[in-house]
Amino acid sequence: MSALILFGGGGDLALRMLLPSLYFLDHDGLLDPDLKIIAAARSDETRDAYIERVRASVEPRARLDDVWSDDTWTRLAARLDYVALDATSADELKALKAKTGDGSVTAFMAVSPSLYGRIVSAMHAAGLAGPDTRIVLEKPVGRDLESFREIDDAVSAVFDESQVFRIDHYLGKETVQNLIALRFGNTIFEPLWNNLTIDHVQITVAETVAVGDRWPYYDEYGALRDMLQNHMLQLLCLVAMEPPSNIDADSVRNEKVKVLRSLRPITVEEAGRVTTRGQYTDYVSERGAPTDTETFVAIRADIDNWRWAGVPFFMRTGKCMAEKRTEIVIQFKPVPHSIFGRDGSSYRGAIQPNRMIIELQPDEDISLEVMNKQPGLDQRMQLQPITMSLSWGHNDRKASPPRRRIAYERLLLDAMAGDSTLFVRRDEAEEAWKWVDEVSDAWDGAAMKVEPYEGGSWGPEAADLLLSRTGRLWSSHER
């Protein structure tokens, strides 16, 4: 028998993401028939009451995707158990140990990172930290390099690195994995994936929601640490990394670490030119007092290596933005010379540079924008841009697109199987924190204040200047 322990099993992450993911995996027959799922939390409730709460969370999601099945639910409910305990107490965890049996154990930390060290110490004392135990750490682990190392040292005192799975759910998205397949599974892209043909790269993670009652957390982390340190730098690494020798976990992560080590440090002198901090105008009224916390950040990152020298990577993320959008835009350079010349005083068939757009939210898709002849009998050929989807099923009218999976489905399966390819290695996290700390220090040294922006906009004007001073525009301004 194998066991999956959900520490914080009654919390928002478990009920909204993890348990629906497990339902879908069970529905598709992907869970070990003998897998037992044990939720552990402080709330004093019965197993039956907990299972009813799980059903209230899972059923609407499953019905929305038209995959609700009474048989699947019955099977999942039979796997579920609930234990009310203090996870930092070794004595109380001994009761949990008795429920896991002698098989492999995967423990998912859906709790505050401040508890990670105490919980793993209690697991060790209770006999729950054996060689067949894997531990999944939810972000954010720390708020800077020093606090990350403090937390991670406590974990690594009990678990070997091969047993630790630092999760970033963006890496579980189908389209993110498809980016790897497109780059390294085809000969037509990789020869063009360099500074000879790519002009710049844009990475946008925009949310329309406000911070709301999460402001205590946001005041501590801000947009820089909440989004850029993990999600955005992970996306940057997948775009910029060199071809790994194979698809094994360490081969992929070795190349990502090289990218992070090649990021040009942002200095006090450069901070005002290559970064922007913003705060939507209603944030102060939401939290009830003035604060310098950034709810928006835009950064130009430069990768100092042979492949990417001279190619800027522009990243931006924010709350209360104009659209909910997560995308990567690969902007190629224009053709060196257009054979489609002038007709009188105007261009007939102006050529737009090609670009690849990797959309992660609200929909997942990869598309390529190319130039095509406009139909007609004009004596002078006229061109038009067209968009070709590169995602599964979009070019096959008879194909039914697969259900859009929750990213945690892939990651839960991999963690239980011991496959760490889509998880973050310690040195990878350290390099990301090191660069982000340099950005934060540069802001402090330059006394950079947040610039206000209206909710429903694309952020402060300074973010536009980040590109316009180089003769470029954000992709959202070109549509």
C-alpha positions as a Python dict, from the first residue, in 0.01 Angstrom:
ca = {
    (1, 'M'): (0, 0, 0),
    (2, 'S'): (119, 353, -81),
    (3, 'A'): (-1, 664, 98),
    (4, 'L'): (-39, 1032, 14),
    (5, 'I'): (-51, 1262, 317),
    (6, 'L'): (-198, 1608, 270),
    (7, 'F'): (-74, 1827, 554),
    (8, 'G'): (-320, 2117, 560),
    (9, 'G'): (-577, 1887, 402),
    (10, 'G'): (-866, 2109, 508),
    (11, 'G'): (-723, 2427, 359),
    (12, 'D'): (-793, 2617, 40),
    (13, 'L'): (-516, 2462, -170),
    (14, 'A'): (-613, 2107, -82),
    (15, 'L'): (-986, 2152, -138),
    (16, 'R'): (-964, 2375, -444),
    (17, 'M'): (-675, 2212, -633),
    (18, 'L'): (-528, 1893, -485),
    (19, 'L'): (-840, 1690, -415),
    (20, 'P'): (-1012, 1776, -747),
    (21, 'S'): (-684, 1675, -918),
    (22, 'L'): (-690, 1342, -736),
    (23, 'Y'): (-1053, 1289, -838),
    (24, 'F'): (-966, 1342, -1206),
    (25, 'L'): (-665, 1110, -1180),
    (26, 'D'): (-882, 843, -1020),
    (27, 'H'): (-1147, 892, -1289),
    (28, 'D'): (-884, 830, -1558),
    (29, 'G'): (-751, 520, -1381),
    (30, 'L'): (-410, 677, -1313),
    (31, 'L'): (-393, 625, -936),
    (32, 'D'): (-245, 318, -776),
    (33, 'P'): (-545, 99, -680),
    (34, 'D'): (-395, 61, -331),
    (35, 'L'): (-323, 435, -279),
    (36, 'K'): (-458, 574, 47),
    (37, 'I'): (-510, 952, 83),
    (38, 'I'): (-482, 1086, 437),
    (39, 'A'): (-571, 1448, 508),
    (40, 'A'): (-418, 1592, 824),
    (41, 'A'): (-522, 1924, 978),
    (42, 'R'): (-588, 2088, 1311),
    (43, 'S'): (-967, 2114, 1269),
    (44, 'D'): (-1151, 1874, 1496),
    (45, 'E'): (-1398, 1711, 1257),
    (46, 'T'): (-1501, 1358, 1174),
    (47, 'R'): (-1396, 1167, 866),
    (48, 'D'): (-1754, 1172, 734),
    (49, 'A'): (-1782, 1549, 778),
    (50, 'Y'): (-1452, 1599, 599),
    (51, 'I'): (-1552, 1377, 307),
    (52, 'E'): (-1871, 1579, 265),
    (53, 'R'): (-1661, 1895, 245),
    (54, 'V'): (-1440, 1733, -17),
    (55, 'R'): (-1742, 1630, -224),
    (56, 'A'): (-1883, 1984, -207),
    (57, 'S'): (-1556, 2107, -354),
    (58, 'V'): (-1493, 1833, -610),
    (59, 'E'): (-1839, 1769, -757),
    (60, 'P'): (-1905, 2117, -907),
    (61, 'R'): (-1561, 2114, -1073),
    (62, 'A'): (-1613, 1764, -1212),
    (63, 'R'): (-1963, 1843, -1340),
    (64, 'L'): (-1832, 2157, -1509),
    (65, 'D'): (-1588, 1938, -1703),
    (66, 'D'): (-1862, 1677, -1760),
    (67, 'V'): (-1666, 1401, -1587),
    (68, 'W'): (-1867, 1351, -1269),
    (69, 'S'): (-1915, 985, -1192),
    (70, 'D'): (-2073, 834, -883),
    (71, 'D'): (-1847, 531, -924),
    (72, 'T'): (-1533, 748, -928),
    (73, 'W'): (-1649, 942, -625),
    (74, 'T'): (-1726, 621, -434),
    (75, 'R'): (-1377, 494, -515),
    (76, 'L'): (-1209, 821, -413),
    (77, 'A'): (-1410, 850, -92),
    (78, 'A'): (-1303, 500, 5),
    (79, 'R'): (-940, 609, -25),
    (80, 'L'): (-990, 916, 192),
    (81, 'D'): (-917, 940, 562),
    (82, 'Y'): (-894, 1236, 793),
    (83, 'V'): (-684, 1286, 1104),
    (84, 'A'): (-711, 1588, 1332),
    (85, 'L'): (-366, 1656, 1476),
    (86, 'D'): (-82, 1898, 1533),
    (87, 'A'): (162, 1808, 1255),
    (88, 'T'): (455, 1957, 1449),
    (89, 'S'): (407, 1701, 1728),
    (90, 'A'): (599, 1374, 1690),
    (91, 'D'): (367, 1199, 1934),
    (92, 'E'): (59, 1291, 1731),
    (93, 'L'): (226, 1193, 1404),
    (94, 'K'): (282, 841, 1536),
    (95, 'A'): (-92, 782, 1497),
    (96, 'L'): (-57, 897, 1136),
    (97, 'K'): (234, 660, 1083),
    (98, 'A'): (13, 370, 1186),
    (99, 'K'): (-231, 457, 904),
    (100, 'T'): (29, 472, 624),
    (101, 'G'): (136, 110, 633),
    (102, 'D'): (474, -12, 512),
    (103, 'G'): (465, 119, 153),
    (104, 'S'): (593, 443, 4),
    (105, 'V'): (470, 773, 150),
    (106, 'T'): (436, 1108, -26),
    (107, 'A'): (374, 1404, 203),
    (108, 'F'): (238, 1725, 50),
    (109, 'M'): (300, 2040, 256),
    (110, 'A'): (-12, 2251, 193),
    (111, 'V'): (73, 2460, 499),
    (112, 'S'): (275, 2771, 576),
    (113, 'P'): (646, 2729, 486),
    (114, 'S'): (727, 2850, 837),
    (115, 'L'): (607, 2508, 958),
    (116, 'Y'): (811, 2295, 716),
    (117, 'G'): (1112, 2251, 944),
    (118, 'R'): (908, 2161, 1250),
    (119, 'I'): (688, 1917, 1060),
    (120, 'V'): (976, 1727, 897),
    (121, 'S'): (1152, 1702, 1235),
    (122, 'A'): (835, 1558, 1384),
    (123, 'M'): (803, 1319, 1088),
    (124, 'H'): (1155, 1195, 1148),
    (125, 'A'): (1091, 1136, 1517),
    (126, 'A'): (764, 957, 1439),
    (127, 'G'): (924, 723, 1185),
    (128, 'L'): (755, 888, 888),
    (129, 'A'): (1076, 999, 714),
    (130, 'G'): (1211, 676, 574),
    (131, 'P'): (1400, 619, 247),
    (132, 'D'): (1069, 561, 64),
    (133, 'T'): (921, 893, 179),
    (134, 'R'): (893, 1190, -56),
    (135, 'I'): (806, 1541, 53),
    (136, 'V'): (644, 1807, -167),
    (137, 'L'): (706, 2170, -73),
    (138, 'E'): (458, 2433, -192),
    (139, 'K'): (592, 2779, -274),
    (140, 'P'): (694, 3028, -153),
    (141, 'V'): (982, 2871, 36),
    (142, 'G'): (1118, 3176, 221),
    (143, 'R'): (1110, 3540, 117),
    (144, 'D'): (1480, 3579, 32),
    (145, 'L'): (1791, 3365, -8),
    (146, 'E'): (1868, 3362, 364),
    (147, 'S'): (1522, 3251, 476),
    (148, 'F'): (1503, 2997, 191),
    (149, 'R'): (1827, 2837, 307),
    (150, 'E'): (1710, 2835, 669),
    (151, 'I'): (1389, 2649, 579),
    (152, 'D'): (1553, 2421, 326),
    (153, 'D'): (1836, 2333, 563),
    (154, 'A'): (1578, 2209, 812),
    (155, 'V'): (1419, 1992, 543),
    (156, 'S'): (1751, 1860, 409),
    (157, 'A'): (1858, 1764, 763),
    (158, 'V'): (1588, 1495, 741),
    (159, 'F'): (1544, 1425, 369),
    (160, 'D'): (1791, 1366, 91),
    (161, 'E'): (1765, 1605, -209),
    (162, 'S'): (1626, 1320, -420),
    (163, 'Q'): (1330, 1298, -180),
    (164, 'V'): (1243, 1671, -191),
    (165, 'F'): (1001, 1802, -455),
    (166, 'R'): (975, 2183, -464),
    (167, 'I'): (662, 2250, -662),
    (168, 'D'): (586, 2527, -911),
    (169, 'H'): (247, 2447, -1057),
    (170, 'Y'): (319, 2642, -1378),
    (171, 'L'): (557, 2361, -1474),
    (172, 'G'): (266, 2117, -1465),
    (173, 'K'): (74, 2301, -1737),
    (174, 'E'): (42, 2109, -2062),
    (175, 'T'): (145, 2407, -2275),
    (176, 'V'): (464, 2466, -2075),
    (177, 'Q'): (565, 2104, -2134),
    (178, 'N'): (464, 2139, -2499),
    (179, 'L'): (713, 2425, -2531),
    (180, 'I'): (990, 2177, -2447),
    (181, 'A'): (853, 1934, -2706),
    (182, 'L'): (835, 2202, -2976),
    (183, 'R'): (1187, 2327, -2909),
    (184, 'F'): (1367, 1997, -2880),
    (185, 'G'): (1145, 1761, -3080),
    (186, 'N'): (1157, 1955, -3408),
    (187, 'T'): (1441, 2072, -3631),
    (188, 'I'): (1262, 2385, -3755),
    (189, 'F'): (1269, 2585, -3430),
    (190, 'E'): (1595, 2525, -3247),
    (191, 'P'): (1827, 2660, -3524),
    (192, 'L'): (1629, 2987, -3506),
    (193, 'W'): (1619, 3001, -3126),
    (194, 'N'): (1898, 3256, -3072),
    (195, 'N'): (2003, 3620, -3102),
    (196, 'L'): (2043, 3597, -3480),
    (197, 'T'): (1669, 3565, -3540),
    (198, 'I'): (1491, 3654, -3214),
    (199, 'D'): (1450, 4025, -3138),
    (200, 'H'): (1315, 3998, -2781),
    (201, 'V'): (1099, 3790, -2549),
    (202, 'Q'): (801, 3902, -2339),
    (203, 'I'): (660, 3715, -2040),
    (204, 'T'): (333, 3843, -1895),
    (205, 'V'): (141, 3713, -1592),
    (206, 'A'): (-155, 3947, -1552),
    (207, 'E'): (-443, 3899, -1309),
    (208, 'T'): (-766, 4099, -1297),
    (209, 'V'): (-832, 4020, -930),
    (210, 'A'): (-728, 4248, -646),
    (211, 'V'): (-516, 4143, -350),
    (212, 'G'): (-818, 4172, -119),
    (213, 'D'): (-788, 4008, 221),
    (214, 'R'): (-451, 3855, 123),
    (215, 'W'): (-282, 4189, 189),
    (216, 'P'): (-91, 4070, 501),
    (217, 'Y'): (80, 3809, 284),
    (218, 'Y'): (130, 4052, -2),
    (219, 'D'): (278, 4316, 225),
    (220, 'E'): (547, 4066, 318),
    (221, 'Y'): (621, 3934, -31),
    (222, 'G'): (499, 4177, -298),
    (223, 'A'): (473, 4092, -667),
    (224, 'L'): (850, 4045, -702),
    (225, 'R'): (873, 3758, -454),
    (226, 'D'): (522, 3620, -505),
    (227, 'M'): (533, 3578, -884),
    (228, 'L'): (861, 3670, -1046),
    (229, 'Q'): (1098, 3467, -827),
    (230, 'N'): (927, 3141, -914),
    (231, 'H'): (670, 3131, -1195),
    (232, 'M'): (823, 3390, -1425),
    (233, 'L'): (1184, 3289, -1385),
    (234, 'Q'): (1085, 2926, -1447),
    (235, 'L'): (918, 3027, -1775),
    (236, 'L'): (1225, 3232, -1869),
    (237, 'C'): (1448, 2931, -1806),
    (238, 'L'): (1242, 2703, -2029),
    (239, 'V'): (1259, 2954, -2314),
    (240, 'A'): (1630, 3030, -2274),
    (241, 'M'): (1795, 2704, -2166),
    (242, 'E'): (2033, 2509, -2387),
    (243, 'P'): (1923, 2168, -2519),
    (244, 'P'): (1968, 1916, -2236),
    (245, 'S'): (2151, 1593, -2311),
    (246, 'N'): (1830, 1402, -2237),
    (247, 'I'): (1494, 1454, -2066),
    (248, 'D'): (1613, 1323, -1728),
    (249, 'A'): (1546, 1544, -1427),
    (250, 'D'): (1904, 1653, -1361),
    (251, 'S'): (1982, 1714, -1729),
    (252, 'V'): (1690, 1956, -1764),
    (253, 'R'): (1754, 2129, -1433),
    (254, 'N'): (2127, 2164, -1501),
    (255, 'E'): (2045, 2376, -1806),
    (256, 'K'): (1797, 2590, -1613),
    (257, 'V'): (2058, 2663, -1347),
    (258, 'K'): (2299, 2780, -1618),
    (259, 'V'): (2041, 3033, -1737),
    (260, 'L'): (1986, 3170, -1387),
    (261, 'R'): (2361, 3203, -1335),
    (262, 'S'): (2384, 3397, -1663),
    (263, 'L'): (2128, 3662, -1563),
    (264, 'R'): (2291, 4003, -1555),
    (265, 'P'): (2274, 4151, -1203),
    (266, 'I'): (2054, 4459, -1173),
    (267, 'T'): (2247, 4738, -1001),
    (268, 'V'): (2139, 5048, -813),
    (269, 'E'): (2247, 5261, -1110),
    (270, 'E'): (2042, 5055, -1358),
    (271, 'A'): (1732, 4990, -1144),
    (272, 'G'): (1536, 5292, -1264),
    (273, 'R'): (1604, 5216, -1630),
    (274, 'V'): (1534, 4841, -1639),
    (275, 'T'): (1269, 4791, -1368),
    (276, 'T'): (932, 4937, -1267),
    (277, 'R'): (740, 4902, -941),
    (278, 'G'): (367, 4975, -938),
    (279, 'Q'): (68, 4970, -704),
    (280, 'Y'): (-297, 4987, -808),
    (281, 'T'): (-470, 5291, -662),
    (282, 'D'): (-723, 5104, -444),
    (283, 'Y'): (-464, 4892, -264),
    (284, 'V'): (-415, 5143, 18),
    (285, 'S'): (-788, 5161, 88),
    (286, 'E'): (-810, 4778, 86),
    (287, 'R'): (-550, 4743, 359),
    (288, 'G'): (-646, 5063, 543),
    (289, 'A'): (-305, 5231, 554),
    (290, 'P'): (-32, 5352, 315),
    (291, 'T'): (229, 5099, 209),
    (292, 'D'): (513, 5077, -41),
    (293, 'T'): (425, 4719, -141),
    (294, 'E'): (436, 4660, -517),
    (295, 'T'): (134, 4490, -675),
    (296, 'F'): (298, 4522, -1017),
    (297, 'V'): (652, 4470, -1137),
    (298, 'A'): (811, 4492, -1481),
    (299, 'I'): (1176, 4403, -1544),
    (300, 'R'): (1411, 4385, -1838),
    (301, 'A'): (1637, 4084, -1789),
    (302, 'D'): (1951, 4023, -1994),
    (303, 'I'): (2114, 3681, -2025),
    (304, 'D'): (2487, 3712, -2071),
    (305, 'N'): (2578, 3413, -2284),
    (306, 'W'): (2648, 3348, -2652),
    (307, 'R'): (2295, 3242, -2745),
    (308, 'W'): (2112, 3539, -2596),
    (309, 'A'): (2359, 3829, -2597),
    (310, 'G'): (2168, 4142, -2700),
    (311, 'V'): (1819, 3986, -2667),
    (312, 'P'): (1619, 4151, -2386),
    (313, 'F'): (1366, 3946, -2187),
    (314, 'F'): (1082, 4169, -2066),
    (315, 'M'): (878, 4035, -1773),
    (316, 'R'): (571, 4191, -1610),
    (317, 'T'): (318, 4075, -1356),
    (318, 'G'): (46, 4252, -1163),
    (319, 'K'): (-290, 4251, -989),
    (320, 'C'): (-598, 4444, -1108),
    (321, 'M'): (-480, 4435, -1469),
    (322, 'A'): (-684, 4487, -1786),
    (323, 'E'): (-705, 4115, -1867),
    (324, 'K'): (-637, 3781, -1707),
    (325, 'R'): (-350, 3667, -1925),
    (326, 'T'): (-40, 3454, -1889),
    (327, 'E'): (168, 3431, -2202),
    (328, 'I'): (516, 3414, -2349),
    (329, 'V'): (577, 3605, -2671),
    (330, 'I'): (881, 3515, -2881),
    (331, 'Q'): (926, 3815, -3111),
    (332, 'F'): (1140, 3739, -3417),
    (333, 'K'): (1338, 3998, -3606),
    (334, 'P'): (1192, 4153, -3925),
    (335, 'V'): (1307, 4032, -4265),
    (336, 'P'): (1633, 4208, -4358),
    (337, 'H'): (1489, 4338, -4686),
    (338, 'S'): (1134, 4347, -4817),
    (339, 'I'): (1080, 4267, -5185),
    (340, 'F'): (725, 4397, -5151),
    (341, 'G'): (799, 4760, -5237),
    (342, 'R'): (610, 5086, -5260),
    (343, 'D'): (309, 5155, -5474),
    (344, 'G'): (292, 5531, -5513),
    (345, 'S'): (316, 5680, -5163),
    (346, 'S'): (206, 5382, -4958),
    (347, 'Y'): (328, 5033, -4885),
    (348, 'R'): (125, 4748, -5031),
    (349, 'G'): (162, 4452, -4800),
    (350, 'A'): (361, 4580, -4502),
    (351, 'I'): (548, 4290, -4347),
    (352, 'Q'): (506, 4221, -3978),
    (353, 'P'): (775, 4025, -3795),
    (354, 'N'): (689, 3667, -3706),
    (355, 'R'): (617, 3578, -3349),
    (356, 'M'): (531, 3273, -3145),
    (357, 'I'): (277, 3315, -2865),
    (358, 'I'): (258, 3060, -2584),
    (359, 'E'): (-67, 3119, -2395),
    (360, 'L'): (-112, 2966, -2050),
    (361, 'Q'): (-418, 3158, -1925),
    (362, 'P'): (-710, 3197, -1969),
    (363, 'D'): (-667, 2936, -2244),
    (364, 'E'): (-371, 2715, -2327),
    (365, 'D'): (-239, 2736, -2682),
    (366, 'I'): (79, 2781, -2883),
    (367, 'S'): (45, 2977, -3206),
    (368, 'L'): (276, 3111, -3473),
    (369, 'E'): (208, 3436, -3659),
    (370, 'V'): (337, 3438, -4019),
    (371, 'M'): (281, 3645, -4333),
    (372, 'N'): (63, 3513, -4613),
    (373, 'K'): (-63, 3639, -4949),
    (374, 'Q'): (-396, 3814, -4927),
    (375, 'P'): (-644, 3646, -5166),
    (376, 'G'): (-731, 3855, -5471),
    (377, 'L'): (-627, 3957, -5822),
    (378, 'D'): (-436, 4274, -5734),
    (379, 'Q'): (-149, 4336, -5972),
    (380, 'R'): (77, 4399, -5676),
    (381, 'M'): (83, 4118, -5423),
    (382, 'Q'): (-62, 4217, -5087),
    (383, 'L'): (28, 4037, -4767),
    (384, 'Q'): (-165, 3965, -4452),
    (385, 'P'): (-68, 3813, -4118),
    (386, 'I'): (-223, 3479, -4028),
    (387, 'T'): (-208, 3280, -3704),
    (388, 'M'): (-145, 2907, -3703),
    (389, 'S'): (-220, 2708, -3391),
    (390, 'L'): (43, 2452, -3295),
    (391, 'S'): (-159, 2293, -3015),
    (392, 'W'): (-313, 1948, -3018),
    (393, 'G'): (-639, 1916, -3212),
    (394, 'H'): (-665, 2280, -3323),
    (395, 'N'): (-579, 2193, -3682),
    (396, 'D'): (-795, 1880, -3690),
    (397, 'R'): (-1163, 1968, -3709),
    (398, 'K'): (-1263, 1610, -3631),
    (399, 'A'): (-1055, 1592, -3315),
    (400, 'S'): (-1205, 1667, -2978),
    (401, 'P'): (-963, 1866, -2762),
    (402, 'P'): (-869, 1688, -2441),
    (403, 'R'): (-995, 1810, -2107),
    (404, 'R'): (-780, 2091, -1977),
    (405, 'R'): (-611, 1932, -1680),
    (406, 'I'): (-530, 2099, -1351),
    (407, 'A'): (-152, 2146, -1342),
    (408, 'Y'): (-134, 1964, -1007),
    (409, 'E'): (-254, 1642, -1172),
    (410, 'R'): (75, 1598, -1359),
    (411, 'L'): (282, 1707, -1060),
    (412, 'L'): (109, 1483, -807),
    (413, 'L'): (161, 1183, -1034),
    (414, 'D'): (528, 1269, -1085),
    (415, 'A'): (593, 1324, -714),
    (416, 'M'): (437, 991, -619),
    (417, 'A'): (642, 823, -893),
    (418, 'G'): (963, 994, -781),
    (419, 'D'): (1011, 1187, -1109),
    (420, 'S'): (1155, 1532, -1024),
    (421, 'T'): (1194, 1667, -1380),
    (422, 'L'): (919, 1928, -1336),
    (423, 'F'): (1025, 2026, -985),
    (424, 'V'): (1279, 2283, -867),
    (425, 'R'): (1619, 2169, -742),
    (426, 'R'): (1782, 2343, -446),
    (427, 'D'): (2059, 2515, -641),
    (428, 'E'): (1801, 2633, -893),
    (429, 'A'): (1593, 2797, -619),
    (430, 'E'): (1906, 2950, -466),
    (431, 'E'): (2010, 3113, -794),
    (432, 'A'): (1660, 3252, -846),
    (433, 'W'): (1653, 3398, -495),
    (434, 'K'): (2002, 3542, -540),
    (435, 'W'): (1896, 3738, -850),
    (436, 'V'): (1568, 3854, -695),
    (437, 'D'): (1753, 3970, -381),
    (438, 'E'): (1981, 4177, -604),
    (439, 'V'): (1674, 4341, -761),
    (440, 'S'): (1528, 4415, -417),
    (441, 'D'): (1858, 4556, -292),
    (442, 'A'): (1885, 4775, -602),
    (443, 'W'): (1536, 4911, -535),
    (444, 'D'): (1633, 4993, -178),
    (445, 'G'): (1958, 5153, -284),
    (446, 'A'): (1787, 5365, -549),
    (447, 'A'): (1497, 5449, -312),
    (448, 'M'): (1252, 5341, -584),
    (449, 'K'): (892, 5407, -486),
    (450, 'V'): (585, 5238, -628),
    (451, 'E'): (412, 5420, -912),
    (452, 'P'): (30, 5426, -903),
    (453, 'Y'): (-181, 5272, -1177),
    (454, 'E'): (-555, 5247, -1223),
    (455, 'G'): (-723, 4912, -1178),
    (456, 'G'): (-820, 4765, -1514),
    (457, 'S'): (-513, 4910, -1688),
    (458, 'W'): (-187, 4750, -1799),
    (459, 'G'): (13, 4903, -1516),
    (460, 'P'): (203, 5229, -1472),
    (461, 'E'): (331, 5427, -1770),
    (462, 'A'): (689, 5353, -1668),
    (463, 'A'): (632, 4991, -1771),
    (464, 'D'): (561, 5106, -2126),
    (465, 'L'): (878, 5316, -2124),
    (466, 'L'): (1073, 5001, -2040),
    (467, 'L'): (1005, 4886, -2397),
    (468, 'S'): (937, 5209, -2586),
    (469, 'R'): (1282, 5348, -2508),
    (470, 'T'): (1414, 5049, -2707),
    (471, 'G'): (1163, 5099, -2992),
    (472, 'R'): (938, 4811, -2883),
    (473, 'L'): (583, 4766, -2749),
    (474, 'W'): (416, 4522, -2515),
    (475, 'S'): (216, 4267, -2714),
    (476, 'S'): (-105, 4380, -2541),
    (477, 'H'): (-67, 4723, -2703),
    (478, 'E'): (-39, 4576, -3053),
    (479, 'R'): (-369, 4386, -3053),
}
